[in-house]
C-alpha cells in the first residue's frame, strides 16, 4: 500500500493483504498498524491454545476468564453478569477485573477490540468483503445509531439478573471463538458464522458497532483513559480517507472541515478523539497521507 502515492479511492479500496504494509516517503516498506494488531491477536490467542495443549500453565482459560501465570484475569462484562446473576463476586474476580480495568485504562479502553478480540479479527476481514460488495452496488450500506449498543448492554445484564444465569455467554462470539481456539470444535461456531455473514451482506461490523456489550463496557473505560488518538488540523487536508476506513467513524466527527473555523477562533490546532468507542485500531493512521494522527498519552507530563 502506497499511502503517500495512492488516491483516497485506492487507499480505502486497497487489496486486503496490501493493507498490512505501506511504502514510506523514501520508498522503504514498513508494516502498518493493522499488521501489528493482527499479529497481537494471533499471538495472544495462540498463547491460550499452546498453554492448554502443551500444559505449560502460562495463559490458562479463555478470554472470558483466565489465569496469567496463576494470576486471575476476567472480562469486565462477564464480572458484571456474575454480579447481576449471583448478587456477589468472589475476591479472585475482583482482583481479575481490577487488573484488566487498570491495564485498559492505560492502553485505551476499547483497545481490546482492536488488539485482542478474535472476532474483531474476523469482523475486519468481513468488513473488507462488505465494502467490496457495497462499492459494486451489489448490496446497500445500512447504518444505525451506534448508541443502540447501550440498550443491548442493559438487556443482557437484566437477563442475567432475572434468570440468575450469564445469558449473554451463550451467544457471545468472543467467548465461543476463544473456546473454539483452545478446546476445539463446537456447534456454537455456526452462530459466529451467522453473525459474520450478517456483517458481510447486511451491515458493516454490525455486531461490534451495535450489539456487543463487551466492547460497550470497555468503551466506558475508554472515555476516561489517558491514552488517546490525537488529530492535527494543520496537517489534515480533509480527504475523508480516515472516515471511510474507521470502523467507528462517528468518533471522528469532530475532525470534519465544518468545525475548522470554530477551532481557529479558539486557537485550537490539535484535538483528541475523546469518544470511548474508539478501538485504537489506528486505521486512520494507516490511510492518512498527511500523517495527521498519532497516539498521545495525556498523563505523560505528570510522570
PDB file of C-alpha atoms in Angstrom:
ATOM      1  CA  UNK A   1       0.000   0.000   0.000  1.00  0.00           C
ATOM      2  CA  UNK A   2       1.416   3.354  -1.037  1.00  0.00           C
ATOM      3  CA  UNK A   3      -0.403   5.772   1.236  1.00  0.00           C
ATOM      4  CA  UNK A   4       1.672   8.730   0.033  1.00  0.00           C
ATOM      5  CA  UNK A   5       1.189   7.996  -3.668  1.00  0.00           C
ATOM      6  CA  UNK A   6      -2.256   6.472  -3.988  1.00  0.00           C
ATOM      7  CA  UNK A   7      -5.540   8.343  -4.229  1.00  0.00           C
ATOM      8  CA  UNK A   8      -8.109   8.186  -1.436  1.00  0.00           C
ATOM      9  CA  UNK A   9     -10.179   5.771  -3.507  1.00  0.00           C
ATOM     10  CA  UNK A  10      -7.183   3.470  -3.978  1.00  0.00           C
ATOM     11  CA  UNK A  11      -6.309   3.596  -0.278  1.00  0.00           C
ATOM     12  CA  UNK A  12      -9.736   2.719   1.064  1.00  0.00           C
ATOM     13  CA  UNK A  13     -10.251   0.015  -1.587  1.00  0.00           C
ATOM     14  CA  UNK A  14      -6.769  -1.475  -1.309  1.00  0.00           C
ATOM     15  CA  UNK A  15      -6.441  -5.283  -1.521  1.00  0.00           C
ATOM     16  CA  UNK A  16      -6.668  -6.777   1.956  1.00  0.00           C
ATOM     17  CA  UNK A  17      -3.120  -8.131   2.152  1.00  0.00           C
ATOM     18  CA  UNK A  18      -1.657  -4.839   0.910  1.00  0.00           C
ATOM     19  CA  UNK A  19      -3.129  -3.097   3.970  1.00  0.00           C
ATOM     20  CA  UNK A  20      -0.584  -4.968   6.119  1.00  0.00           C
ATOM     21  CA  UNK A  21       2.326  -2.914   4.793  1.00  0.00           C
ATOM     22  CA  UNK A  22       2.963   0.512   3.310  1.00  0.00           C
ATOM     23  CA  UNK A  23       5.621   2.324   1.328  1.00  0.00           C
ATOM     24  CA  UNK A  24       7.318   5.191   3.157  1.00  0.00           C
ATOM     25  CA  UNK A  25       8.132   8.520   1.526  1.00  0.00           C
ATOM     26  CA  UNK A  26      11.666   7.310   0.846  1.00  0.00           C
ATOM     27  CA  UNK A  27      10.428   4.088  -0.751  1.00  0.00           C
ATOM     28  CA  UNK A  28      11.000   1.655   2.117  1.00  0.00           C
ATOM     29  CA  UNK A  29       8.433  -0.998   3.054  1.00  0.00           C
ATOM     30  CA  UNK A  30       7.129  -0.914   6.616  1.00  0.00           C
ATOM     31  CA  UNK A  31       4.367  -2.850   8.430  1.00  0.00           C
ATOM     32  CA  UNK A  32       1.128  -0.969   9.054  1.00  0.00           C
ATOM     33  CA  UNK A  33      -0.628  -0.715  12.389  1.00  0.00           C
ATOM     34  CA  UNK A  34      -3.085  -3.313  11.113  1.00  0.00           C
ATOM     35  CA  UNK A  35      -0.177  -5.756  10.707  1.00  0.00           C
ATOM     36  CA  UNK A  36       0.894  -5.253  14.326  1.00  0.00           C
ATOM     37  CA  UNK A  37      -2.687  -5.545  15.596  1.00  0.00           C
ATOM     38  CA  UNK A  38      -3.352  -8.776  13.730  1.00  0.00           C
ATOM     39  CA  UNK A  39      -0.037 -10.144  14.963  1.00  0.00           C
ATOM     40  CA  UNK A  40      -1.054  -9.222  18.533  1.00  0.00           C
ATOM     41  CA  UNK A  41      -4.408 -11.018  18.167  1.00  0.00           C
ATOM     42  CA  UNK A  42      -2.737 -14.134  16.748  1.00  0.00           C
ATOM     43  CA  UNK A  43      -0.029 -14.272  19.431  1.00  0.00           C
ATOM     44  CA  UNK A  44      -2.431 -13.761  22.359  1.00  0.00           C
ATOM     45  CA  UNK A  45      -4.930 -16.349  21.174  1.00  0.00           C
ATOM     46  CA  UNK A  46      -2.140 -18.743  20.210  1.00  0.00           C
ATOM     47  CA  UNK A  47      -0.825 -18.416  23.765  1.00  0.00           C
ATOM     48  CA  UNK A  48      -4.173 -19.705  25.083  1.00  0.00           C
ATOM     49  CA  UNK A  49      -4.043 -22.631  22.645  1.00  0.00           C
ATOM     50  CA  UNK A  50      -0.442 -23.607  23.410  1.00  0.00           C
ATOM     51  CA  UNK A  51      -0.883 -23.235  27.165  1.00  0.00           C
ATOM     52  CA  UNK A  52      -3.719 -25.757  27.057  1.00  0.00           C
ATOM     53  CA  UNK A  53      -2.277 -28.282  24.607  1.00  0.00           C
ATOM     54  CA  UNK A  54       1.280 -28.167  25.907  1.00  0.00           C
ATOM     55  CA  UNK A  55       0.114 -27.886  29.532  1.00  0.00           C
ATOM     56  CA  UNK A  56       2.626 -25.124  30.260  1.00  0.00           C
ATOM     57  CA  UNK A  57       0.204 -23.182  32.510  1.00  0.00           C
ATOM     58  CA  UNK A  58       1.202 -19.814  31.115  1.00  0.00           C
ATOM     59  CA  UNK A  59      -2.143 -18.392  29.964  1.00  0.00           C
ATOM     60  CA  UNK A  60      -4.935 -20.733  31.035  1.00  0.00           C
ATOM     61  CA  UNK A  61      -8.627 -20.455  30.242  1.00  0.00           C
ATOM     62  CA  UNK A  62     -10.262 -18.231  27.628  1.00  0.00           C
ATOM     63  CA  UNK A  63     -10.806 -14.529  27.055  1.00  0.00           C
ATOM     64  CA  UNK A  64     -13.886 -14.628  29.272  1.00  0.00           C
ATOM     65  CA  UNK A  65     -11.874 -15.744  32.302  1.00  0.00           C
ATOM     66  CA  UNK A  66      -8.245 -16.803  32.547  1.00  0.00           C
ATOM     67  CA  UNK A  67      -5.106 -17.017  34.621  1.00  0.00           C
ATOM     68  CA  UNK A  68      -1.789 -15.486  33.588  1.00  0.00           C
ATOM     69  CA  UNK A  69       0.970 -17.319  35.451  1.00  0.00           C
ATOM     70  CA  UNK A  70      -1.630 -18.161  38.083  1.00  0.00           C
ATOM     71  CA  UNK A  71      -2.922 -14.588  38.349  1.00  0.00           C
ATOM     72  CA  UNK A  72      -6.657 -14.290  37.700  1.00  0.00           C
ATOM     73  CA  UNK A  73      -7.997 -12.160  34.839  1.00  0.00           C
ATOM     74  CA  UNK A  74     -11.644 -11.736  33.877  1.00  0.00           C
ATOM     75  CA  UNK A  75     -13.626  -9.869  31.257  1.00  0.00           C
ATOM     76  CA  UNK A  76     -15.307  -6.858  32.950  1.00  0.00           C
ATOM     77  CA  UNK A  77     -18.708  -7.518  31.400  1.00  0.00           C
ATOM     78  CA  UNK A  78     -18.573 -11.166  32.477  1.00  0.00           C
ATOM     79  CA  UNK A  79     -17.903  -9.946  36.012  1.00  0.00           C
ATOM     80  CA  UNK A  80     -20.923  -7.634  35.809  1.00  0.00           C
ATOM     81  CA  UNK A  81     -23.023 -10.591  34.636  1.00  0.00           C
ATOM     82  CA  UNK A  82     -21.852 -12.635  37.633  1.00  0.00           C
ATOM     83  CA  UNK A  83     -22.732  -9.770  39.955  1.00  0.00           C
ATOM     84  CA  UNK A  84     -26.171  -9.402  38.353  1.00  0.00           C
ATOM     85  CA  UNK A  85     -26.862 -13.147  38.446  1.00  0.00           C
ATOM     86  CA  UNK A  86     -25.419 -14.050  41.847  1.00  0.00           C
ATOM     87  CA  UNK A  87     -25.525 -10.663  43.630  1.00  0.00           C
ATOM     88  CA  UNK A  88     -21.968 -11.086  44.880  1.00  0.00           C
ATOM     89  CA  UNK A  89     -18.462 -11.577  43.451  1.00  0.00           C
ATOM     90  CA  UNK A  90     -15.511 -13.537  44.750  1.00  0.00           C
ATOM     91  CA  UNK A  91     -12.195 -11.952  45.677  1.00  0.00           C
ATOM     92  CA  UNK A  92     -10.406 -13.521  42.707  1.00  0.00           C
ATOM     93  CA  UNK A  93     -12.950 -11.951  40.364  1.00  0.00           C
ATOM     94  CA  UNK A  94     -12.457  -8.527  41.940  1.00  0.00           C
ATOM     95  CA  UNK A  95      -8.686  -8.846  41.546  1.00  0.00           C
ATOM     96  CA  UNK A  96      -9.062 -10.079  37.954  1.00  0.00           C
ATOM     97  CA  UNK A  97     -11.395  -7.257  36.957  1.00  0.00           C
ATOM     98  CA  UNK A  98      -9.269  -4.603  38.675  1.00  0.00           C
ATOM     99  CA  UNK A  99      -6.207  -5.825  36.772  1.00  0.00           C
ATOM    100  CA  UNK A 100      -7.977  -5.772  33.398  1.00  0.00           C
ATOM    101  CA  UNK A 101      -9.610  -2.388  34.012  1.00  0.00           C
ATOM    102  CA  UNK A 102      -6.279  -0.918  35.119  1.00  0.00           C
ATOM    103  CA  UNK A 103      -4.491  -2.263  32.056  1.00  0.00           C
ATOM    104  CA  UNK A 104      -7.053  -0.992  29.559  1.00  0.00           C
ATOM    105  CA  UNK A 105      -7.264   2.325  31.356  1.00  0.00           C
ATOM    106  CA  UNK A 106      -3.605   2.788  30.458  1.00  0.00           C
ATOM    107  CA  UNK A 107      -3.660   1.492  26.873  1.00  0.00           C
ATOM    108  CA  UNK A 108      -7.103   2.754  25.807  1.00  0.00           C
ATOM    109  CA  UNK A 109     -10.424   1.155  26.778  1.00  0.00           C
ATOM    110  CA  UNK A 110     -11.568  -0.498  23.558  1.00  0.00           C
ATOM    111  CA  UNK A 111      -8.023  -1.451  22.567  1.00  0.00           C
ATOM    112  CA  UNK A 112      -9.246  -4.933  23.496  1.00  0.00           C
ATOM    113  CA  UNK A 113     -11.468  -4.882  20.388  1.00  0.00           C
ATOM    114  CA  UNK A 114      -8.668  -3.902  18.045  1.00  0.00           C
ATOM    115  CA  UNK A 115      -5.696  -5.732  19.543  1.00  0.00           C
ATOM    116  CA  UNK A 116      -7.021  -8.862  21.322  1.00  0.00           C
ATOM    117  CA  UNK A 117     -10.510  -9.904  20.209  1.00  0.00           C
ATOM    118  CA  UNK A 118     -10.545 -12.873  17.789  1.00  0.00           C
ATOM    119  CA  UNK A 119     -13.980 -11.957  16.495  1.00  0.00           C
ATOM    120  CA  UNK A 120     -12.725  -8.442  15.789  1.00  0.00           C
ATOM    121  CA  UNK A 121     -10.115 -10.074  13.544  1.00  0.00           C
ATOM    122  CA  UNK A 122     -12.795 -11.968  11.584  1.00  0.00           C
ATOM    123  CA  UNK A 123     -15.014  -8.904  11.503  1.00  0.00           C
ATOM    124  CA  UNK A 124     -12.268  -6.853   9.853  1.00  0.00           C
ATOM    125  CA  UNK A 125     -11.940  -9.443   7.122  1.00  0.00           C
ATOM    126  CA  UNK A 126     -15.718  -9.497   6.761  1.00  0.00           C
ATOM    127  CA  UNK A 127     -15.678  -5.702   6.571  1.00  0.00           C
ATOM    128  CA  UNK A 128     -13.341  -5.858   3.568  1.00  0.00           C
ATOM    129  CA  UNK A 129     -15.770  -8.069   1.629  1.00  0.00           C
ATOM    130  CA  UNK A 130     -18.746  -5.974   2.764  1.00  0.00           C
ATOM    131  CA  UNK A 131     -17.133  -2.797   1.417  1.00  0.00           C
ATOM    132  CA  UNK A 132     -16.325  -4.540  -1.862  1.00  0.00           C
ATOM    133  CA  UNK A 133     -19.969  -5.545  -2.272  1.00  0.00           C
ATOM    134  CA  UNK A 134     -21.117  -2.010  -1.448  1.00  0.00           C
ATOM    135  CA  UNK A 135     -18.673  -0.427  -3.911  1.00  0.00           C
ATOM    136  CA  UNK A 136     -20.000  -2.708  -6.687  1.00  0.00           C
ATOM    137  CA  UNK A 137     -23.604  -1.798  -5.754  1.00  0.00           C
ATOM    138  CA  UNK A 138     -24.444  -5.439  -5.019  1.00  0.00           C
ATOM    139  CA  UNK A 139     -25.667  -4.547  -1.523  1.00  0.00           C
ATOM    140  CA  UNK A 140     -26.570  -1.324   0.266  1.00  0.00           C
ATOM    141  CA  UNK A 141     -24.755   0.116   3.270  1.00  0.00           C
ATOM    142  CA  UNK A 142     -27.041   0.041   6.295  1.00  0.00           C
ATOM    143  CA  UNK A 143     -26.160   2.216   9.256  1.00  0.00           C
ATOM    144  CA  UNK A 144     -27.884   2.527  12.614  1.00  0.00           C
ATOM    145  CA  UNK A 145     -27.454   4.708  15.670  1.00  0.00           C
ATOM    146  CA  UNK A 146     -24.364   3.330  17.486  1.00  0.00           C
ATOM    147  CA  UNK A 147     -25.896   4.309  20.825  1.00  0.00           C
ATOM    148  CA  UNK A 148     -28.285   1.357  20.475  1.00  0.00           C
ATOM    149  CA  UNK A 149     -25.450  -0.712  21.982  1.00  0.00           C
ATOM    150  CA  UNK A 150     -26.316   0.723  25.388  1.00  0.00           C
ATOM    151  CA  UNK A 151     -29.808  -0.759  25.117  1.00  0.00           C
ATOM    152  CA  UNK A 152     -28.331  -4.208  24.427  1.00  0.00           C
ATOM    153  CA  UNK A 153     -25.884  -3.726  27.318  1.00  0.00           C
ATOM    154  CA  UNK A 154     -28.793  -3.164  29.717  1.00  0.00           C
ATOM    155  CA  UNK A 155     -30.837  -6.012  28.229  1.00  0.00           C
ATOM    156  CA  UNK A 156     -28.052  -8.587  28.674  1.00  0.00           C
ATOM    157  CA  UNK A 157     -27.398  -7.535  32.272  1.00  0.00           C
ATOM    158  CA  UNK A 158     -31.118  -7.537  33.039  1.00  0.00           C
ATOM    159  CA  UNK A 159     -31.398 -11.046  31.558  1.00  0.00           C
ATOM    160  CA  UNK A 160     -28.616 -12.243  33.878  1.00  0.00           C
ATOM    161  CA  UNK A 161     -30.323 -10.655  36.878  1.00  0.00           C
ATOM    162  CA  UNK A 162     -33.742 -12.117  36.048  1.00  0.00           C
ATOM    163  CA  UNK A 163     -32.567 -15.581  35.032  1.00  0.00           C
ATOM    164  CA  UNK A 164     -29.709 -15.927  37.504  1.00  0.00           C
ATOM    165  CA  UNK A 165     -27.518 -17.108  34.640  1.00  0.00           C
ATOM    166  CA  UNK A 166     -24.927 -15.487  32.355  1.00  0.00           C
ATOM    167  CA  UNK A 167     -27.297 -15.480  29.378  1.00  0.00           C
ATOM    168  CA  UNK A 168     -25.041 -13.476  27.083  1.00  0.00           C
ATOM    169  CA  UNK A 169     -22.260 -16.067  27.273  1.00  0.00           C
ATOM    170  CA  UNK A 170     -24.464 -18.483  25.318  1.00  0.00           C
ATOM    171  CA  UNK A 171     -24.341 -16.210  22.248  1.00  0.00           C
ATOM    172  CA  UNK A 172     -21.081 -14.361  22.904  1.00  0.00           C
ATOM    173  CA  UNK A 173     -18.964 -14.784  19.718  1.00  0.00           C
ATOM    174  CA  UNK A 174     -15.796 -13.736  21.554  1.00  0.00           C
ATOM    175  CA  UNK A 175     -16.218 -16.474  24.158  1.00  0.00           C
ATOM    176  CA  UNK A 176     -17.320 -19.023  21.550  1.00  0.00           C
ATOM    177  CA  UNK A 177     -14.293 -18.323  19.358  1.00  0.00           C
ATOM    178  CA  UNK A 178     -11.933 -18.307  22.319  1.00  0.00           C
ATOM    179  CA  UNK A 179     -13.226 -21.708  23.450  1.00  0.00           C
ATOM    180  CA  UNK A 180     -13.011 -22.978  19.863  1.00  0.00           C
ATOM    181  CA  UNK A 181      -9.348 -21.933  19.665  1.00  0.00           C
ATOM    182  CA  UNK A 182      -8.492 -23.572  22.977  1.00  0.00           C
ATOM    183  CA  UNK A 183     -10.753 -26.620  23.185  1.00  0.00           C
ATOM    184  CA  UNK A 184     -11.768 -27.322  19.592  1.00  0.00           C
ATOM    185  CA  UNK A 185     -14.935 -27.651  17.536  1.00  0.00           C
ATOM    186  CA  UNK A 186     -18.377 -26.821  18.847  1.00  0.00           C
ATOM    187  CA  UNK A 187     -21.702 -26.317  17.058  1.00  0.00           C
ATOM    188  CA  UNK A 188     -21.768 -22.834  18.595  1.00  0.00           C
ATOM    189  CA  UNK A 189     -19.241 -21.794  15.953  1.00  0.00           C
ATOM    190  CA  UNK A 190     -22.139 -21.831  13.466  1.00  0.00           C
ATOM    191  CA  UNK A 191     -23.643 -18.874  15.348  1.00  0.00           C
ATOM    192  CA  UNK A 192     -20.391 -16.940  14.879  1.00  0.00           C
ATOM    193  CA  UNK A 193     -20.533 -17.627  11.129  1.00  0.00           C
ATOM    194  CA  UNK A 194     -24.134 -16.361  11.047  1.00  0.00           C
ATOM    195  CA  UNK A 195     -23.088 -13.082  12.689  1.00  0.00           C
ATOM    196  CA  UNK A 196     -20.198 -12.740  10.259  1.00  0.00           C
ATOM    197  CA  UNK A 197     -22.478 -13.301   7.262  1.00  0.00           C
ATOM    198  CA  UNK A 198     -24.861 -10.623   8.557  1.00  0.00           C
ATOM    199  CA  UNK A 199     -21.931  -8.218   8.728  1.00  0.00           C
ATOM    200  CA  UNK A 200     -20.762  -9.089   5.217  1.00  0.00           C
ATOM    201  CA  UNK A 201     -24.142  -8.943   3.483  1.00  0.00           C
ATOM    202  CA  UNK A 202     -26.244  -6.605   5.622  1.00  0.00           C
ATOM    203  CA  UNK A 203     -24.467  -4.104   7.889  1.00  0.00           C
ATOM    204  CA  UNK A 204     -20.772  -3.345   8.270  1.00  0.00           C
ATOM    205  CA  UNK A 205     -19.399  -4.703  11.558  1.00  0.00           C
ATOM    206  CA  UNK A 206     -22.934  -4.749  12.956  1.00  0.00           C
ATOM    207  CA  UNK A 207     -22.212  -6.923  15.998  1.00  0.00           C
ATOM    208  CA  UNK A 208     -19.259  -4.838  17.126  1.00  0.00           C
ATOM    209  CA  UNK A 209     -20.877  -1.458  16.447  1.00  0.00           C
ATOM    210  CA  UNK A 210     -24.421  -2.032  17.630  1.00  0.00           C
ATOM    211  CA  UNK A 211     -24.669  -5.082  19.898  1.00  0.00           C
ATOM    212  CA  UNK A 212     -21.538  -6.279  21.704  1.00  0.00           C
ATOM    213  CA  UNK A 213     -21.751  -5.465  25.450  1.00  0.00           C
ATOM    214  CA  UNK A 214     -18.095  -6.428  25.937  1.00  0.00           C
ATOM    215  CA  UNK A 215     -16.974  -3.571  23.714  1.00  0.00           C
ATOM    216  CA  UNK A 216     -19.514  -1.254  25.311  1.00  0.00           C
ATOM    217  CA  UNK A 217     -18.059  -1.986  28.750  1.00  0.00           C
ATOM    218  CA  UNK A 218     -14.555  -1.249  27.509  1.00  0.00           C
ATOM    219  CA  UNK A 219     -15.845   1.984  25.949  1.00  0.00           C
ATOM    220  CA  UNK A 220     -16.707   3.251  29.446  1.00  0.00           C
ATOM    221  CA  UNK A 221     -13.027   2.812  30.312  1.00  0.00           C
ATOM    222  CA  UNK A 222     -12.066   4.457  27.027  1.00  0.00           C
ATOM    223  CA  UNK A 223     -13.884   7.669  27.910  1.00  0.00           C
ATOM    224  CA  UNK A 224     -11.571   8.260  30.890  1.00  0.00           C
ATOM    225  CA  UNK A 225      -8.394   6.604  29.575  1.00  0.00           C
ATOM    226  CA  UNK A 226      -5.382   8.942  29.200  1.00  0.00           C
ATOM    227  CA  UNK A 227      -4.322   7.094  26.032  1.00  0.00           C
ATOM    228  CA  UNK A 228      -5.890   8.889  23.081  1.00  0.00           C
ATOM    229  CA  UNK A 229      -5.618   9.303  19.338  1.00  0.00           C
ATOM    230  CA  UNK A 230      -4.581  12.865  18.536  1.00  0.00           C
ATOM    231  CA  UNK A 231      -5.530  14.681  15.314  1.00  0.00           C
ATOM    232  CA  UNK A 232      -3.576  17.630  13.868  1.00  0.00           C
ATOM    233  CA  UNK A 233      -5.745  20.126  11.974  1.00  0.00           C
ATOM    234  CA  UNK A 234      -2.748  21.844  10.378  1.00  0.00           C
ATOM    235  CA  UNK A 235      -1.681  18.606   8.685  1.00  0.00           C
ATOM    236  CA  UNK A 236      -5.158  17.431   7.677  1.00  0.00           C
ATOM    237  CA  UNK A 237      -6.435  18.172   4.150  1.00  0.00           C
ATOM    238  CA  UNK A 238      -9.882  16.687   4.880  1.00  0.00           C
ATOM    239  CA  UNK A 239      -9.626  13.967   2.224  1.00  0.00           C
ATOM    240  CA  UNK A 240     -12.005  11.817   4.335  1.00  0.00           C
ATOM    241  CA  UNK A 241      -9.963   8.615   3.957  1.00  0.00           C
ATOM    242  CA  UNK A 242      -9.964   8.203   7.750  1.00  0.00           C
ATOM    243  CA  UNK A 243     -13.765   8.444   7.945  1.00  0.00           C
ATOM    244  CA  UNK A 244     -14.167   5.716   5.344  1.00  0.00           C
ATOM    245  CA  UNK A 245     -11.590   3.415   6.950  1.00  0.00           C
ATOM    246  CA  UNK A 246     -12.649   3.925  10.576  1.00  0.00           C
ATOM    247  CA  UNK A 247     -14.893   1.118  11.907  1.00  0.00           C
ATOM    248  CA  UNK A 248     -16.417   3.591  14.398  1.00  0.00           C
ATOM    249  CA  UNK A 249     -16.489   6.655  12.139  1.00  0.00           C
ATOM    250  CA  UNK A 250     -18.694   8.696  14.486  1.00  0.00           C
ATOM    251  CA  UNK A 251     -15.681   9.109  16.803  1.00  0.00           C
ATOM    252  CA  UNK A 252     -14.030  11.283  14.101  1.00  0.00           C
ATOM    253  CA  UNK A 253     -16.999  13.603  13.668  1.00  0.00           C
ATOM    254  CA  UNK A 254     -15.092  16.438  15.371  1.00  0.00           C
ATOM    255  CA  UNK A 255     -12.401  16.396  12.639  1.00  0.00           C
ATOM    256  CA  UNK A 256     -14.736  17.471   9.832  1.00  0.00           C
ATOM    257  CA  UNK A 257     -13.875  20.664   7.952  1.00  0.00           C
ATOM    258  CA  UNK A 258     -17.083  22.406   9.081  1.00  0.00           C
ATOM    259  CA  UNK A 259     -15.588  22.783  12.574  1.00  0.00           C
ATOM    260  CA  UNK A 260     -12.295  24.331  11.426  1.00  0.00           C
ATOM    261  CA  UNK A 261     -13.423  27.946  11.676  1.00  0.00           C
ATOM    262  CA  UNK A 262     -14.547  27.460  15.255  1.00  0.00           C
ATOM    263  CA  UNK A 263     -11.202  25.817  16.068  1.00  0.00           C
ATOM    264  CA  UNK A 264      -9.271  28.683  14.501  1.00  0.00           C
ATOM    265  CA  UNK A 265     -11.210  31.226  16.566  1.00  0.00           C
ATOM    266  CA  UNK A 266     -10.267  29.319  19.710  1.00  0.00           C
ATOM    267  CA  UNK A 267      -6.666  28.851  18.617  1.00  0.00           C
ATOM    268  CA  UNK A 268      -7.009  25.055  18.600  1.00  0.00           C
ATOM    269  CA  UNK A 269      -4.812  23.121  16.169  1.00  0.00           C
ATOM    270  CA  UNK A 270      -4.864  19.652  17.723  1.00  0.00           C
ATOM    271  CA  UNK A 271      -7.670  17.613  19.233  1.00  0.00           C
ATOM    272  CA  UNK A 272      -8.048  14.229  20.878  1.00  0.00           C
ATOM    273  CA  UNK A 273     -10.520  11.527  19.938  1.00  0.00           C
ATOM    274  CA  UNK A 274     -12.452  11.704  23.191  1.00  0.00           C
ATOM    275  CA  UNK A 275     -15.214   9.217  22.356  1.00  0.00           C
ATOM    276  CA  UNK A 276     -14.788   5.934  24.215  1.00  0.00           C
ATOM    277  CA  UNK A 277     -15.936   3.978  21.152  1.00  0.00           C
ATOM    278  CA  UNK A 278     -12.506   4.399  19.530  1.00  0.00           C
ATOM    279  CA  UNK A 279     -10.945   0.898  19.356  1.00  0.00           C
ATOM    280  CA  UNK A 280      -7.376   2.244  18.976  1.00  0.00           C
ATOM    281  CA  UNK A 281      -7.040   0.324  15.707  1.00  0.00           C
ATOM    282  CA  UNK A 282      -5.056   3.123  14.016  1.00  0.00           C
ATOM    283  CA  UNK A 283      -6.717   2.572  10.659  1.00  0.00           C
ATOM    284  CA  UNK A 284      -6.817   6.357  10.430  1.00  0.00           C
ATOM    285  CA  UNK A 285      -3.010   6.318  10.768  1.00  0.00           C
ATOM    286  CA  UNK A 286      -2.671   3.713   8.027  1.00  0.00           C
ATOM    287  CA  UNK A 287      -4.641   5.633   5.382  1.00  0.00           C
ATOM    288  CA  UNK A 288      -3.642   9.213   6.246  1.00  0.00           C
ATOM    289  CA  UNK A 289      -1.194  10.507   3.626  1.00  0.00           C
ATOM    290  CA  UNK A 290      -0.578  13.640   5.697  1.00  0.00           C
ATOM    291  CA  UNK A 291       0.248  11.755   8.942  1.00  0.00           C
ATOM    292  CA  UNK A 292      -2.270  13.861  10.837  1.00  0.00           C
ATOM    293  CA  UNK A 293      -2.869  11.199  13.515  1.00  0.00           C
ATOM    294  CA  UNK A 294      -0.749   9.864  16.366  1.00  0.00           C
ATOM    295  CA  UNK A 295      -1.136   8.258  19.783  1.00  0.00           C
ATOM    296  CA  UNK A 296      -0.756  10.521  22.798  1.00  0.00           C
ATOM    297  CA  UNK A 297      -0.587   9.566  26.474  1.00  0.00           C
ATOM    298  CA  UNK A 298      -2.100  12.595  28.169  1.00  0.00           C
ATOM    299  CA  UNK A 299      -0.602  11.916  31.601  1.00  0.00           C
ATOM    300  CA  UNK A 300       2.989  11.697  30.391  1.00  0.00           C
ATOM    301  CA  UNK A 301       3.779  15.228  31.565  1.00  0.00           C
ATOM    302  CA  UNK A 302       2.700  14.272  35.085  1.00  0.00           C
ATOM    303  CA  UNK A 303       5.035  11.289  35.309  1.00  0.00           C
TER     304      UNK A 303
END
